[in-house]
Amino acid sequence: MCQYAINLENISYCYEENKVLNNLSIKIRPGEHVGILGDSGCGKSTLLKILSGLYEPDSGEITIAGTNVPEKIRERVALVMQQNSLFPLSIRDNITCGHDICEKKLWEACQRASIAPWIASLPEGLDTPVGERGNQVSGGQAQRIQIARAICKDAPVLLLDEPVSALDRDTGYSVLSALNKLTAGKTVVHVTHHPETLGDTYVLYRMEGGRLNRA
C-alpha cells in the first residue's frame, strides 16, 4: 500500500492570468477524511478537478492512489458533485455509466444509497429516464443516484463537491446518511461551506491564497 493516497507537491494552476492554485501541497493517507473550506471562487472546485484527473496542473507533482497518469487517476477516483450532474439517460445508465454491472450489484448499491424503495415503486424501475440534467427527479434523488454510481465504482478515493448544498435540511441529512455509508474505509476529500455537515473523523483545511492551511 502507498504511504499516501493523495500526494500533491507545489501544484499551481491558472485560469488565463489568474493564478487559482499557488504552489499548493498536501499529503493524505489512505482512509483519511479531509474537509476543505473556503470562500466561493477560491479554487476548491478546481482542486477537486485536478484530484479527479479532469484537469492537469500547470506545474507541480500529483500522485493519486499510486499513479500520476490522468487516465488511471480517473479510474481510481469517484466524484459526487452538486445536483444537476446527471446524464439525460435512465437511472440505470446514470449508475453504470456504460459499464456491465449485474442487477444484484445495482440493487445493492441503490439500497446503500437509500433509493431502492423509490426506484422499485417506479413503473419502469431502473430504466426510468431522469430527464435533461436530471429534471425528472428531485435534488435528493439525483444526489442518491450519484452516490449509487460511486458505490458501484468502488474507487479508493472519493471526492465530494458540496453534495448537499442545494438541498433542503431534511433531504440534506438523508443524503449525508447515505454518504456516510459510502465514505467508510475510503480516502475522502469533501469540499463544503458547511463544516457542521462533516463528521468528527475529518481533518479540516481552509483554502486561502491558492494554498491549503489547517483550519
mmCIF file of C-alpha atoms in Angstrom:
data_model
loop_
_atom_site.group_PDB
_atom_site.id
_atom_site.type_symbol
_atom_site.label_atom_id
_atom_site.label_comp_id
_atom_site.label_asym_id
_atom_site.label_seq_id
_atom_site.Cartn_x
_atom_site.Cartn_y
_atom_site.Cartn_z
ATOM 1 C CA MET A 1 0.000 0.000 0.000
ATOM 2 C CA CYS A 2 1.234 3.506 -0.837
ATOM 3 C CA GLN A 3 2.114 5.700 2.109
ATOM 4 C CA TYR A 4 -0.139 8.433 0.747
ATOM 5 C CA ALA A 5 -3.414 8.011 -1.149
ATOM 6 C CA ILE A 6 -3.107 11.640 -2.279
ATOM 7 C CA ASN A 7 0.197 13.474 -2.642
ATOM 8 C CA LEU A 8 0.276 16.961 -4.158
ATOM 9 C CA GLU A 9 3.556 18.859 -4.250
ATOM 10 C CA ASN A 10 3.778 22.519 -5.290
ATOM 11 C CA ILE A 11 0.696 22.414 -7.524
ATOM 12 C CA SER A 12 -0.095 25.607 -9.454
ATOM 13 C CA TYR A 13 -2.963 26.261 -11.846
ATOM 14 C CA CYS A 14 -4.019 29.402 -13.731
ATOM 15 C CA TYR A 15 -7.216 30.454 -15.495
ATOM 16 C CA GLU A 16 -5.796 32.769 -18.149
ATOM 17 C CA GLU A 17 -3.702 35.156 -15.996
ATOM 18 C CA ASN A 18 -5.477 34.396 -12.725
ATOM 19 C CA LYS A 19 -3.447 32.014 -10.543
ATOM 20 C CA VAL A 20 -6.056 29.939 -8.713
ATOM 21 C CA LEU A 21 -3.700 27.431 -7.071
ATOM 22 C CA ASN A 22 -0.301 28.645 -5.920
ATOM 23 C CA ASN A 23 2.329 26.025 -5.005
ATOM 24 C CA LEU A 24 -0.290 24.023 -3.121
ATOM 25 C CA SER A 25 0.877 20.905 -1.289
ATOM 26 C CA ILE A 26 -0.973 18.286 0.743
ATOM 27 C CA LYS A 27 -0.435 14.663 1.729
ATOM 28 C CA ILE A 28 -3.413 12.471 2.645
ATOM 29 C CA ARG A 29 -3.038 8.927 3.961
ATOM 30 C CA PRO A 30 -5.232 6.016 2.820
ATOM 31 C CA GLY A 31 -8.563 6.102 4.632
ATOM 32 C CA GLU A 32 -8.117 9.680 5.877
ATOM 33 C CA HIS A 33 -11.049 12.112 5.633
ATOM 34 C CA VAL A 34 -10.266 15.729 4.737
ATOM 35 C CA GLY A 35 -12.686 18.656 4.646
ATOM 36 C CA ILE A 36 -11.796 21.750 2.626
ATOM 37 C CA LEU A 37 -13.393 25.092 3.485
ATOM 38 C CA GLY A 38 -13.118 28.456 1.769
ATOM 39 C CA ASP A 39 -14.915 31.306 0.074
ATOM 40 C CA SER A 40 -16.603 30.887 -3.314
ATOM 41 C CA GLY A 41 -14.115 31.195 -6.163
ATOM 42 C CA CYS A 42 -11.067 30.437 -4.016
ATOM 43 C CA GLY A 43 -10.126 27.335 -6.022
ATOM 44 C CA LYS A 44 -11.771 24.471 -4.118
ATOM 45 C CA SER A 45 -13.608 23.024 -7.132
ATOM 46 C CA THR A 46 -10.523 23.481 -9.323
ATOM 47 C CA LEU A 47 -8.553 21.434 -6.817
ATOM 48 C CA LEU A 48 -11.136 18.642 -6.990
ATOM 49 C CA LYS A 49 -10.932 18.596 -10.792
ATOM 50 C CA ILE A 50 -7.161 18.191 -10.544
ATOM 51 C CA LEU A 51 -7.552 15.447 -7.931
ATOM 52 C CA SER A 52 -10.029 13.643 -10.203
ATOM 53 C CA GLY A 53 -7.751 13.759 -13.253
ATOM 54 C CA LEU A 54 -10.060 16.097 -15.188
ATOM 55 C CA TYR A 55 -7.540 18.968 -15.107
ATOM 56 C CA GLU A 56 -3.753 18.786 -15.268
ATOM 57 C CA PRO A 57 -1.802 21.310 -13.164
ATOM 58 C CA ASP A 58 0.429 23.882 -14.827
ATOM 59 C CA SER A 59 3.280 22.839 -12.542
ATOM 60 C CA GLY A 60 3.955 20.544 -9.618
ATOM 61 C CA GLU A 61 3.624 16.819 -8.996
ATOM 62 C CA ILE A 62 0.466 14.826 -8.324
ATOM 63 C CA THR A 63 0.060 11.190 -7.288
ATOM 64 C CA ILE A 64 -3.379 9.708 -6.614
ATOM 65 C CA ALA A 65 -3.805 6.105 -5.442
ATOM 66 C CA GLY A 66 -0.312 5.257 -6.665
ATOM 67 C CA THR A 67 -0.438 6.823 -10.135
ATOM 68 C CA ASN A 68 0.240 10.174 -11.798
ATOM 69 C CA VAL A 69 -1.355 9.253 -15.160
ATOM 70 C CA PRO A 70 -4.648 11.197 -15.641
ATOM 71 C CA GLU A 71 -6.471 8.269 -17.283
ATOM 72 C CA LYS A 72 -5.567 5.950 -14.400
ATOM 73 C CA ILE A 73 -6.378 8.610 -11.811
ATOM 74 C CA ARG A 74 -9.893 8.841 -13.261
ATOM 75 C CA GLU A 75 -10.277 5.088 -12.796
ATOM 76 C CA ARG A 76 -9.304 5.272 -9.106
ATOM 77 C CA VAL A 77 -11.424 8.260 -8.106
ATOM 78 C CA ALA A 78 -15.193 8.617 -7.648
ATOM 79 C CA LEU A 79 -16.739 12.091 -7.740
ATOM 80 C CA VAL A 80 -20.068 13.218 -6.265
ATOM 81 C CA MET A 81 -20.937 16.735 -7.396
ATOM 82 C CA GLN A 82 -23.734 19.169 -6.610
ATOM 83 C CA GLN A 83 -27.138 18.359 -8.136
ATOM 84 C CA ASN A 84 -27.704 18.586 -11.903
ATOM 85 C CA SER A 85 -24.779 16.251 -12.547
ATOM 86 C CA LEU A 86 -26.845 13.527 -14.206
ATOM 87 C CA PHE A 87 -26.862 12.442 -17.848
ATOM 88 C CA PRO A 88 -30.169 12.635 -19.832
ATOM 89 C CA LEU A 89 -30.484 8.842 -19.705
ATOM 90 C CA SER A 90 -32.104 6.250 -17.439
ATOM 91 C CA ILE A 91 -31.382 5.754 -13.745
ATOM 92 C CA ARG A 92 -29.582 2.533 -14.699
ATOM 93 C CA ASP A 93 -27.347 4.274 -17.232
ATOM 94 C CA ASN A 94 -26.542 7.054 -14.765
ATOM 95 C CA ILE A 95 -25.379 4.498 -12.218
ATOM 96 C CA THR A 96 -23.481 2.161 -14.549
ATOM 97 C CA CYS A 97 -22.025 4.837 -16.894
ATOM 98 C CA GLY A 98 -21.993 2.217 -19.644
ATOM 99 C CA HIS A 99 -20.195 -0.469 -17.626
ATOM 100 C CA ASP A 100 -21.536 -4.001 -17.381
ATOM 101 C CA ILE A 101 -22.848 -4.225 -13.803
ATOM 102 C CA CYS A 102 -25.079 -7.108 -12.739
ATOM 103 C CA GLU A 103 -28.597 -6.478 -11.445
ATOM 104 C CA LYS A 104 -27.745 -7.691 -7.942
ATOM 105 C CA LYS A 105 -24.861 -5.256 -7.566
ATOM 106 C CA LEU A 106 -27.003 -2.427 -8.929
ATOM 107 C CA TRP A 107 -29.761 -3.023 -6.399
ATOM 108 C CA GLU A 108 -27.265 -3.415 -3.554
ATOM 109 C CA ALA A 109 -25.807 -0.004 -4.478
ATOM 110 C CA CYS A 110 -29.289 1.521 -4.602
ATOM 111 C CA GLN A 111 -30.085 0.034 -1.203
ATOM 112 C CA ARG A 112 -26.923 1.522 0.326
ATOM 113 C CA ALA A 113 -27.700 4.868 -1.316
ATOM 114 C CA SER A 114 -31.228 4.797 0.188
ATOM 115 C CA ILE A 115 -33.057 4.946 -3.169
ATOM 116 C CA ALA A 116 -34.049 1.292 -3.703
ATOM 117 C CA PRO A 117 -37.664 1.648 -2.411
ATOM 118 C CA TRP A 118 -38.262 4.725 -4.577
ATOM 119 C CA ILE A 119 -36.867 3.052 -7.722
ATOM 120 C CA ALA A 120 -38.871 -0.123 -7.051
ATOM 121 C CA SER A 121 -42.049 1.994 -6.912
ATOM 122 C CA LEU A 122 -41.489 3.416 -10.412
ATOM 123 C CA PRO A 123 -43.301 1.694 -13.350
ATOM 124 C CA GLU A 124 -40.045 1.456 -15.319
ATOM 125 C CA GLY A 125 -37.799 0.890 -12.300
ATOM 126 C CA LEU A 126 -34.119 1.319 -13.081
ATOM 127 C CA ASP A 127 -34.971 2.096 -16.698
ATOM 128 C CA THR A 128 -36.857 5.274 -15.755
ATOM 129 C CA PRO A 129 -35.437 8.336 -17.596
ATOM 130 C CA VAL A 130 -34.119 11.111 -15.353
ATOM 131 C CA GLY A 131 -34.733 13.841 -17.948
ATOM 132 C CA GLU A 132 -32.495 16.603 -19.242
ATOM 133 C CA ARG A 133 -29.999 17.496 -16.486
ATOM 134 C CA GLY A 134 -31.986 15.246 -14.153
ATOM 135 C CA ASN A 135 -35.072 17.463 -14.219
ATOM 136 C CA GLN A 136 -37.441 14.491 -13.808
ATOM 137 C CA VAL A 137 -36.086 13.632 -10.348
ATOM 138 C CA SER A 138 -35.738 15.669 -7.161
ATOM 139 C CA GLY A 139 -32.444 17.081 -5.938
ATOM 140 C CA GLY A 140 -32.204 14.453 -3.214
ATOM 141 C CA GLN A 141 -32.948 11.637 -5.653
ATOM 142 C CA ALA A 142 -30.315 12.968 -8.070
ATOM 143 C CA GLN A 143 -27.711 13.008 -5.293
ATOM 144 C CA ARG A 144 -28.546 9.449 -4.245
ATOM 145 C CA ILE A 145 -28.222 8.283 -7.863
ATOM 146 C CA GLN A 146 -24.729 9.802 -7.898
ATOM 147 C CA ILE A 147 -23.952 8.058 -4.611
ATOM 148 C CA ALA A 148 -25.123 4.714 -6.044
ATOM 149 C CA ARG A 149 -22.846 5.391 -9.050
ATOM 150 C CA ALA A 150 -19.888 5.942 -6.725
ATOM 151 C CA ILE A 151 -20.729 2.820 -4.712
ATOM 152 C CA CYS A 152 -20.716 0.718 -7.895
ATOM 153 C CA LYS A 153 -17.401 2.196 -8.986
ATOM 154 C CA ASP A 154 -15.888 1.312 -5.595
ATOM 155 C CA ALA A 155 -12.882 3.593 -6.125
ATOM 156 C CA PRO A 156 -10.382 4.000 -3.261
ATOM 157 C CA VAL A 157 -10.550 7.821 -3.396
ATOM 158 C CA LEU A 158 -13.834 9.706 -3.045
ATOM 159 C CA LEU A 159 -14.246 13.409 -3.884
ATOM 160 C CA LEU A 160 -17.321 15.315 -2.710
ATOM 161 C CA ASP A 161 -18.143 18.793 -4.037
ATOM 162 C CA GLU A 162 -20.863 20.444 -1.912
ATOM 163 C CA PRO A 163 -23.096 17.356 -2.241
ATOM 164 C CA VAL A 164 -25.904 18.726 -0.039
ATOM 165 C CA SER A 165 -25.620 22.490 -0.620
ATOM 166 C CA ALA A 166 -28.710 22.786 -2.822
ATOM 167 C CA LEU A 167 -30.943 20.506 -0.750
ATOM 168 C CA ASP A 168 -33.420 21.331 1.984
ATOM 169 C CA ARG A 169 -32.438 20.429 5.536
ATOM 170 C CA ASP A 170 -34.283 17.111 5.844
ATOM 171 C CA THR A 171 -33.227 15.885 2.397
ATOM 172 C CA GLY A 172 -29.674 17.033 3.086
ATOM 173 C CA TYR A 173 -29.461 14.973 6.261
ATOM 174 C CA SER A 174 -30.867 11.942 4.427
ATOM 175 C CA VAL A 175 -28.236 12.293 1.678
ATOM 176 C CA LEU A 176 -25.490 12.737 4.292
ATOM 177 C CA SER A 177 -26.607 9.489 5.880
ATOM 178 C CA ALA A 178 -26.187 7.738 2.522
ATOM 179 C CA LEU A 179 -22.792 9.411 2.067
ATOM 180 C CA ASN A 180 -21.621 8.103 5.428
ATOM 181 C CA LYS A 181 -22.137 4.559 4.144
ATOM 182 C CA LEU A 182 -20.163 5.409 1.011
ATOM 183 C CA THR A 183 -17.193 7.061 2.766
ATOM 184 C CA ALA A 184 -16.482 4.234 5.212
ATOM 185 C CA GLY A 185 -12.979 2.926 4.519
ATOM 186 C CA LYS A 186 -12.355 5.378 1.665
ATOM 187 C CA THR A 187 -9.930 8.260 1.337
ATOM 188 C CA VAL A 188 -12.235 11.290 1.211
ATOM 189 C CA VAL A 189 -11.843 14.937 0.200
ATOM 190 C CA HIS A 190 -15.045 16.866 0.928
ATOM 191 C CA VAL A 191 -15.375 20.481 -0.239
ATOM 192 C CA THR A 192 -18.034 22.416 1.645
ATOM 193 C CA HIS A 193 -19.116 25.792 3.008
ATOM 194 C CA HIS A 194 -20.740 23.990 5.926
ATOM 195 C CA PRO A 195 -18.236 22.298 8.274
ATOM 196 C CA GLU A 196 -21.112 21.252 10.537
ATOM 197 C CA THR A 197 -22.039 18.629 7.907
ATOM 198 C CA LEU A 198 -18.682 16.886 8.395
ATOM 199 C CA GLY A 199 -18.162 14.189 10.998
ATOM 200 C CA ASP A 200 -15.584 14.070 13.763
ATOM 201 C CA THR A 201 -13.276 11.969 11.572
ATOM 202 C CA TYR A 202 -12.488 14.917 9.267
ATOM 203 C CA VAL A 203 -9.268 16.928 9.297
ATOM 204 C CA LEU A 204 -10.163 20.468 8.196
ATOM 205 C CA TYR A 205 -8.217 22.731 5.842
ATOM 206 C CA ARG A 206 -9.018 26.216 4.587
ATOM 207 C CA MET A 207 -8.224 27.333 1.054
ATOM 208 C CA GLU A 208 -6.637 30.789 1.095
ATOM 209 C CA GLY A 209 -4.395 32.455 -1.473
ATOM 210 C CA GLY A 210 -4.334 29.315 -3.596
ATOM 211 C CA ARG A 211 -2.955 27.173 -0.766
ATOM 212 C CA LEU A 212 -4.293 24.927 1.972
ATOM 213 C CA ASN A 213 -3.835 25.721 5.658
ATOM 214 C CA ARG A 214 -5.059 23.702 8.627
ATOM 215 C CA ALA A 215 -8.327 25.188 9.865
#
